[in-house]
Coordinates of C-alpha atoms and ligand atoms in Angstrom, one line a residue:
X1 CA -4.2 -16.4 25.0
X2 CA -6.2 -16.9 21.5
X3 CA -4.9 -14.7 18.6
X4 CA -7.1 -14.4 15.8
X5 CA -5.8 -14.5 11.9
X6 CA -8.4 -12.7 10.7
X7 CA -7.8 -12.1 6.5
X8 CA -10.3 -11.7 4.0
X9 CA -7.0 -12.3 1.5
X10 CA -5.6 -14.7 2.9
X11 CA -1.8 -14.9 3.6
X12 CA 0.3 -17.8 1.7
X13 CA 0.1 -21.1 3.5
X14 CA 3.9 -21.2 3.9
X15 CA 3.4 -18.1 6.1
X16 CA 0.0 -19.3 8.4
X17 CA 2.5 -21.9 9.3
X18 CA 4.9 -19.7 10.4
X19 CA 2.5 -17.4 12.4
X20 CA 1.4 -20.8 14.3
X21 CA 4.6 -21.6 15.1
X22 CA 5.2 -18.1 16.7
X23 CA 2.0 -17.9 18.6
X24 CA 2.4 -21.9 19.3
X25 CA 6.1 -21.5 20.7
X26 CA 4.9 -19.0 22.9
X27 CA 2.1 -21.2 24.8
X28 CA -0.9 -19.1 22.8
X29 CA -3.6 -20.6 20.3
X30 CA -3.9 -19.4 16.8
X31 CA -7.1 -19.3 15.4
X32 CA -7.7 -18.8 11.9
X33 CA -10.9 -17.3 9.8
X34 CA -9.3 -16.7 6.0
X35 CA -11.9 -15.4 3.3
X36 CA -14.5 -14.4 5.3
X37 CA -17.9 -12.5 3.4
X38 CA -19.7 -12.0 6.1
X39 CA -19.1 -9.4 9.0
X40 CA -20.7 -11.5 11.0
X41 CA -18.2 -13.8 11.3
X42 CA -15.5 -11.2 12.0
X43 CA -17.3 -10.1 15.1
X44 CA -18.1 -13.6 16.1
X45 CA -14.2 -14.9 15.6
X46 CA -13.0 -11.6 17.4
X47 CA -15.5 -12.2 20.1
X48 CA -12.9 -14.4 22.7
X49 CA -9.7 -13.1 21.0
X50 CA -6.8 -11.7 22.7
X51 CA -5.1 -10.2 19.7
X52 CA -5.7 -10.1 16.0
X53 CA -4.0 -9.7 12.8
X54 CA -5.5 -8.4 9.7
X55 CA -4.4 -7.3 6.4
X56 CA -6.7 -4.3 4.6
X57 CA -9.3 -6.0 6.7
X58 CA -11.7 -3.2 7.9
X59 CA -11.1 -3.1 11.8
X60 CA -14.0 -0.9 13.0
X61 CA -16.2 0.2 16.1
X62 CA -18.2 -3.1 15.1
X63 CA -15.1 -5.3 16.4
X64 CA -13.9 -3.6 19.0
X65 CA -17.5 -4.0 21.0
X66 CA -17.3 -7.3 20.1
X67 CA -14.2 -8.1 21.1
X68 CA -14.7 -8.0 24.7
X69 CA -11.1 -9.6 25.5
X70 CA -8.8 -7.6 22.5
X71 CA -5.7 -5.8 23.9
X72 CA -3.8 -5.9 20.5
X73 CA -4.6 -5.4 16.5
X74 CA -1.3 -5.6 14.4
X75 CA -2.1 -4.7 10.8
X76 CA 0.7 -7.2 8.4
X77 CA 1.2 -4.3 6.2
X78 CA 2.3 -0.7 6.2
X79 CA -1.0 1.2 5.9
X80 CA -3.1 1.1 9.1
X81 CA -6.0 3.3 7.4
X82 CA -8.0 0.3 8.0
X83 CA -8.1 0.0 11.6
X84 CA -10.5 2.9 13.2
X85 CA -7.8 4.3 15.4
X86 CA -10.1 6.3 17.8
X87 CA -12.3 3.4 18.3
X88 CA -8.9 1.3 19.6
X89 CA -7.9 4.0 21.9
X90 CA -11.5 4.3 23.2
X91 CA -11.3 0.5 23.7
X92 CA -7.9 0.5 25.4
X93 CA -6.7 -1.8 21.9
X94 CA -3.2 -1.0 20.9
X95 CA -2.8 -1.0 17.4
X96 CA 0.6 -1.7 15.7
X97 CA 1.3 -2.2 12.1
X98 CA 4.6 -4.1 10.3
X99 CA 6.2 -1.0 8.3
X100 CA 8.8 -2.2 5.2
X101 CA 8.0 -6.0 5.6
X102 CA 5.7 -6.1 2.3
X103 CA 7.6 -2.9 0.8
X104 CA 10.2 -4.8 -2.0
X105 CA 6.5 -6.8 -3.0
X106 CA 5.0 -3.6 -3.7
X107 CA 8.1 -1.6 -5.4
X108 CA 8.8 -4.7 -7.4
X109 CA 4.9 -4.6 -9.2
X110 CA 5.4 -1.1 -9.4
X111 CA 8.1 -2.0 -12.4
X112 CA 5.5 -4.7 -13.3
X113 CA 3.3 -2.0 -14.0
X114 CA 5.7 0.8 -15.6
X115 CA 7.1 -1.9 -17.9
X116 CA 3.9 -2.7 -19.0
X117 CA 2.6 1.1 -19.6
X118 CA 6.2 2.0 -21.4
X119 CA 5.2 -1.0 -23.7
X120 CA 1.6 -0.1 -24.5
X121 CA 0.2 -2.9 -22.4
X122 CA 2.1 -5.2 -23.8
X123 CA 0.0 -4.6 -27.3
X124 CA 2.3 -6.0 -29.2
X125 CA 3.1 -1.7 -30.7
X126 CA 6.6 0.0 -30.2
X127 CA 6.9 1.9 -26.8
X128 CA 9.9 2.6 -25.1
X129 CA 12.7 2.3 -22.4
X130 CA 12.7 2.9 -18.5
X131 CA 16.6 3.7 -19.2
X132 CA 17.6 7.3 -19.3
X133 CA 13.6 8.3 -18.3
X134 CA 12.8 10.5 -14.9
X135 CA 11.3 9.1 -12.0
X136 CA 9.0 10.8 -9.7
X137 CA 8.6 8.9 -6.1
X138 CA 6.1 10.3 -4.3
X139 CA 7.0 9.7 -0.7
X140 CA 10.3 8.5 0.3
X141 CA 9.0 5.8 2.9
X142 CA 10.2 1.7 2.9
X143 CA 8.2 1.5 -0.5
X144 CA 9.8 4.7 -2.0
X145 CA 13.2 3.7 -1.0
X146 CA 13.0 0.3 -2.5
X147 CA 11.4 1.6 -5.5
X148 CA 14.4 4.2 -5.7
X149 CA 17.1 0.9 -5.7
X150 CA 15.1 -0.9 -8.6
X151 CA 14.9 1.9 -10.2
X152 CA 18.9 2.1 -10.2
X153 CA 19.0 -1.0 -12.1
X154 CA 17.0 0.3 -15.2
X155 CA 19.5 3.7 -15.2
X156 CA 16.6 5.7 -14.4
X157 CA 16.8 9.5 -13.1
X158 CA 15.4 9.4 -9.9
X159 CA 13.5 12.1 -8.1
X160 CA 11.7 12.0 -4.8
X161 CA 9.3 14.3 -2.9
X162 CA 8.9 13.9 1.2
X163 CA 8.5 16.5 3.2
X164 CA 9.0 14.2 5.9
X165 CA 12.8 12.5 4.9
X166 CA 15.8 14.9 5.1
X167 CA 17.4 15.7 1.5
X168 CA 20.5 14.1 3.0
X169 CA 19.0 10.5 3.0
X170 CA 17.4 10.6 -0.5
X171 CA 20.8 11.8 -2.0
X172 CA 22.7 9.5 -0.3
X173 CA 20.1 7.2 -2.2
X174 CA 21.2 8.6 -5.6
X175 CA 18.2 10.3 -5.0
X176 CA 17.2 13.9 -6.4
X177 CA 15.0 15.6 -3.6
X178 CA 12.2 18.3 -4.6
X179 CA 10.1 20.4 -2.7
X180 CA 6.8 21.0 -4.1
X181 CA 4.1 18.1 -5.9
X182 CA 3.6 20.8 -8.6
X183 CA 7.9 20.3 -9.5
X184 CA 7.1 16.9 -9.1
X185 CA 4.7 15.9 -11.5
X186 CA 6.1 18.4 -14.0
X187 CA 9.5 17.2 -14.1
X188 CA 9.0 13.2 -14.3
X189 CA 7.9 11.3 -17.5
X190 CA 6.7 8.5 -14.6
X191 CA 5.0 9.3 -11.5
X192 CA 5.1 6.5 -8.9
X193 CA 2.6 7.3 -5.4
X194 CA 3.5 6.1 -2.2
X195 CA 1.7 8.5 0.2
X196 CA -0.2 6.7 3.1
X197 CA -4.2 7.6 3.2
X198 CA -4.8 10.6 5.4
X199 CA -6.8 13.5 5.9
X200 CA -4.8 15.8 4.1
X201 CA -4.0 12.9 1.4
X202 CA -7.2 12.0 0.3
X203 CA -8.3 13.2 -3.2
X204 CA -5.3 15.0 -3.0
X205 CA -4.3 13.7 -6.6
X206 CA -6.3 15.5 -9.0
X207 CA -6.6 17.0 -12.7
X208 CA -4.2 20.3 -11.9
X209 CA -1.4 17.5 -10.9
X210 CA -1.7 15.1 -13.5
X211 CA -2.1 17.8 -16.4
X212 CA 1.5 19.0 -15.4
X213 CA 3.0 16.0 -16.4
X214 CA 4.8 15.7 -19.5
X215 CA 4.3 14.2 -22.8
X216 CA 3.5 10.4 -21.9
X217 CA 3.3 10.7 -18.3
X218 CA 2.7 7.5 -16.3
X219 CA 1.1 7.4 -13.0
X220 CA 1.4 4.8 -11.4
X221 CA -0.3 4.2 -7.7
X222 CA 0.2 1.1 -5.5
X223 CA -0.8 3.3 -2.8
X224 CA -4.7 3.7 -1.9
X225 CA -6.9 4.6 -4.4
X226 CA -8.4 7.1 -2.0
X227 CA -5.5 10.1 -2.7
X228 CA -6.8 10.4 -6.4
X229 CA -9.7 12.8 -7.1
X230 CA -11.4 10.2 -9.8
X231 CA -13.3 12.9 -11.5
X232 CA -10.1 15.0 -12.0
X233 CA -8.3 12.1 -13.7
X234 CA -11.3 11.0 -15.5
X235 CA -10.9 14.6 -17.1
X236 CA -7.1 14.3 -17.2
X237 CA -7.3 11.4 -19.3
X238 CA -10.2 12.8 -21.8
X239 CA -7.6 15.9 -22.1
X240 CA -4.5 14.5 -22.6
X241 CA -4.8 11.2 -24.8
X242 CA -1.1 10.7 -24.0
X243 CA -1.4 10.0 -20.4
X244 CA -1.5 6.9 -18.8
X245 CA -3.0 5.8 -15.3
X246 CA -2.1 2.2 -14.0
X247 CA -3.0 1.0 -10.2
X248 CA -3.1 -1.8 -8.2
X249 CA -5.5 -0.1 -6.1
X250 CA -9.2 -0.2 -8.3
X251 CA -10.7 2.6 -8.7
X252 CA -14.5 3.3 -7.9
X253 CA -14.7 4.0 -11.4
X254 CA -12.4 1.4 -13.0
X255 CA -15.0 0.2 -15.5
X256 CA -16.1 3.5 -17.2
X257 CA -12.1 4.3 -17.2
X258 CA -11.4 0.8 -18.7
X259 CA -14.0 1.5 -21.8
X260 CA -13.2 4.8 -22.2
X261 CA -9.6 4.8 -22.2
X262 CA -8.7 1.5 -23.3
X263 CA -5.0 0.6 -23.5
X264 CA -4.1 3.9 -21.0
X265 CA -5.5 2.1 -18.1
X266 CA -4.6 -0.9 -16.0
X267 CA -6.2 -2.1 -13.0
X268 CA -5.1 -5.4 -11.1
X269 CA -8.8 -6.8 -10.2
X270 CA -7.5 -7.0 -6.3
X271 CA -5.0 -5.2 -4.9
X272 CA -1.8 -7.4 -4.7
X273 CA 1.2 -5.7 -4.2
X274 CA 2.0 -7.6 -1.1
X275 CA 0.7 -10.4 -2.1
X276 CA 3.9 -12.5 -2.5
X277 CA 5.0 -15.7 -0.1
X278 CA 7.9 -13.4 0.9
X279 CA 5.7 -10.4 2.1
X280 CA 3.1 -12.8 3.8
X281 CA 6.0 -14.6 5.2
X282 CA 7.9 -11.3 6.7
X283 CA 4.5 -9.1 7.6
X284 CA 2.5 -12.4 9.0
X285 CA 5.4 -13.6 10.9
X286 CA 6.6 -9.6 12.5
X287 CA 2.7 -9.6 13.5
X288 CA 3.3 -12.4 14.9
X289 CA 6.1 -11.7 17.3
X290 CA 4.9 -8.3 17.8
X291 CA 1.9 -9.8 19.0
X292 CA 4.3 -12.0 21.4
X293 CA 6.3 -9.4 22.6
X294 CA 3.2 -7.0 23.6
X295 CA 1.4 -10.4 25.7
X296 CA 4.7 -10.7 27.6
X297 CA 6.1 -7.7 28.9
X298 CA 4.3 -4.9 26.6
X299 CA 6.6 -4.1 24.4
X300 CA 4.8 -2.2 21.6
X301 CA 7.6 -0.3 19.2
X302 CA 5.5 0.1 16.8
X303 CA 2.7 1.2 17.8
X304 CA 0.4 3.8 15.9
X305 CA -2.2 5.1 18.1
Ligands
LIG413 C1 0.0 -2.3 2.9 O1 -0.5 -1.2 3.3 O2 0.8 -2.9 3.6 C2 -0.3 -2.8 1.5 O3 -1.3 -2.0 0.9 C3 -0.7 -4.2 1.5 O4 -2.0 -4.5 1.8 P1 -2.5 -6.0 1.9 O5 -2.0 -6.7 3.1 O6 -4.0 -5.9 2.0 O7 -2.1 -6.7 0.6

């Protein structure tokens, strides 16, 4: 069977070997189309392919009428918001994704980032500690709970919000649980997002959230750039000079937030969280076996639609 690599940010070499050795092993081909521009391409490469694996690579309606032969997308990452989950299930496409493979990558620039905010961008003016400050973790998923450990190792006071995680877990974390986003953002000098991209998500991050955080409030979002209402932080920020925003997800409006509030903003130019050899190796390499597993017997444990 021919399984498609299909990444328009392309995994670390170290790790396309190890996904070929996978698929190889188990009598299938690997084909390969890194840094693609064209959607053209996608839908000719998925046009023979048995299964696929993508990163944020949009998997739409587009590729699954092209791909006549698909039975199996597996997203290397966490979020699947990607992959038109309707369109799969119309196709008869299972669709799994690699949940906490890529999550220490991610937690680990989220200190990148809140170093560099608590030190004014590195401008060279005094800021101050991570030690003794309050952490808020919004969502106490792989990349929450890793973010929780680091977060440890500074002495921070560490508070979490996940309506979904049992209060039990997060304390036996060191972990204080709230209840409400309002408590929050109120009570936490950094904010650190970790919500997937859903309906109810979406813009759900907005100027009566980010105004109830304290004097010198961080935000900090390696999520999606989709759960923040841009207009309501745009505002946020013209309010309260104080604040700071820093992502790794770009906002639409990056470049009028960049010249308007220089040195409170920081944007990585792509989105690389995950994008260490160690994440590419442990995502690429579960989509690969996953992708195994499924061609011989089935198996699909994780799948999401
Ligand atoms: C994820 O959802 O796993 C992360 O956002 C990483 O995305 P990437 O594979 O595009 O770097």
């Amino acid at each position: 069977m021919k399984v498609l690599v299909a990444t328009e940010k392309p995994f670390a070499a170290v790790a396309v070997d190890g996904i070929r050795q996978v698929v190889e092993q188990a009598g299938h081909e690997l084909v390969l189309l890194e840094k693609y521009t064209d959607r053209a391409d996608l839908l000719a490469a998925v046009a023979d392919a048995d299964a696929l694996i993508v990163r944020s690579d949009k998997v739409g309606e587009d590729v699954f009428k092209a791909a006549r032969n698909l039975k199996i997308v597996v997203r290397a990452g966490a979020g699947y918001d990607n992959i038109d989950l309707a369109a799969a299930t119309a196709a008869g496409v299972v669709v799994e994704n690699t949940p906490g493979q890529n999550s220490n990558a991610v937690a680990e620039l989220v200190f990148g980032m809140t170093v560099m905010a608590a030190r004014n961008m590195y401008a060279g003016t005094s800021g101050f500690e991570l030690k003794g400050k309050r952490l808020g973790i919004q969502a106490f998923g792989q990349v929450g709970r890793n973010v929780a450990r680091i977060a440890e190792g500074f002495g921070m006071q560490v508070s979490a919000l996940d309506p979904y995680c049992p209060d039990d877990v997060m304390q036996q974390a060191g972990v204080h649980p709230v209840h409400s986003v309002d408590e929050l953002y109120s009570d936490n000098l950094f904010v650190s997002i970790h919500i997937p991209a859903t309906p109810e998500t979406i813009r759900s991050i907005g100027y009566d959230l980010i105004t109830r955080m304290p004097k010198g409030g961080v935000l900090i979002n390696t999520a999606r750039k989709e759960v923040i209402d841009e207009a309501g932080l745009d505002k946020a920020l013209a309010e309260r000079s104080d604040l700071k925003y820093v992502a790794d997800v770009r906002p639409d409006n990056a470049a009028e937030l960049e010249q308007k509030y220089a040195g409170r903003v920081f944007f990585t130019p792509k989105k690389m969280g995950a994008q260490t050899a160690e994440a590419n190796i442990n995502a690429g390499i579960a989509a690969a076996n996953q992708i195994v597993a499924f061609l011989h017997d089935g198996t699909d444990r994780f799948r999401v639609n």
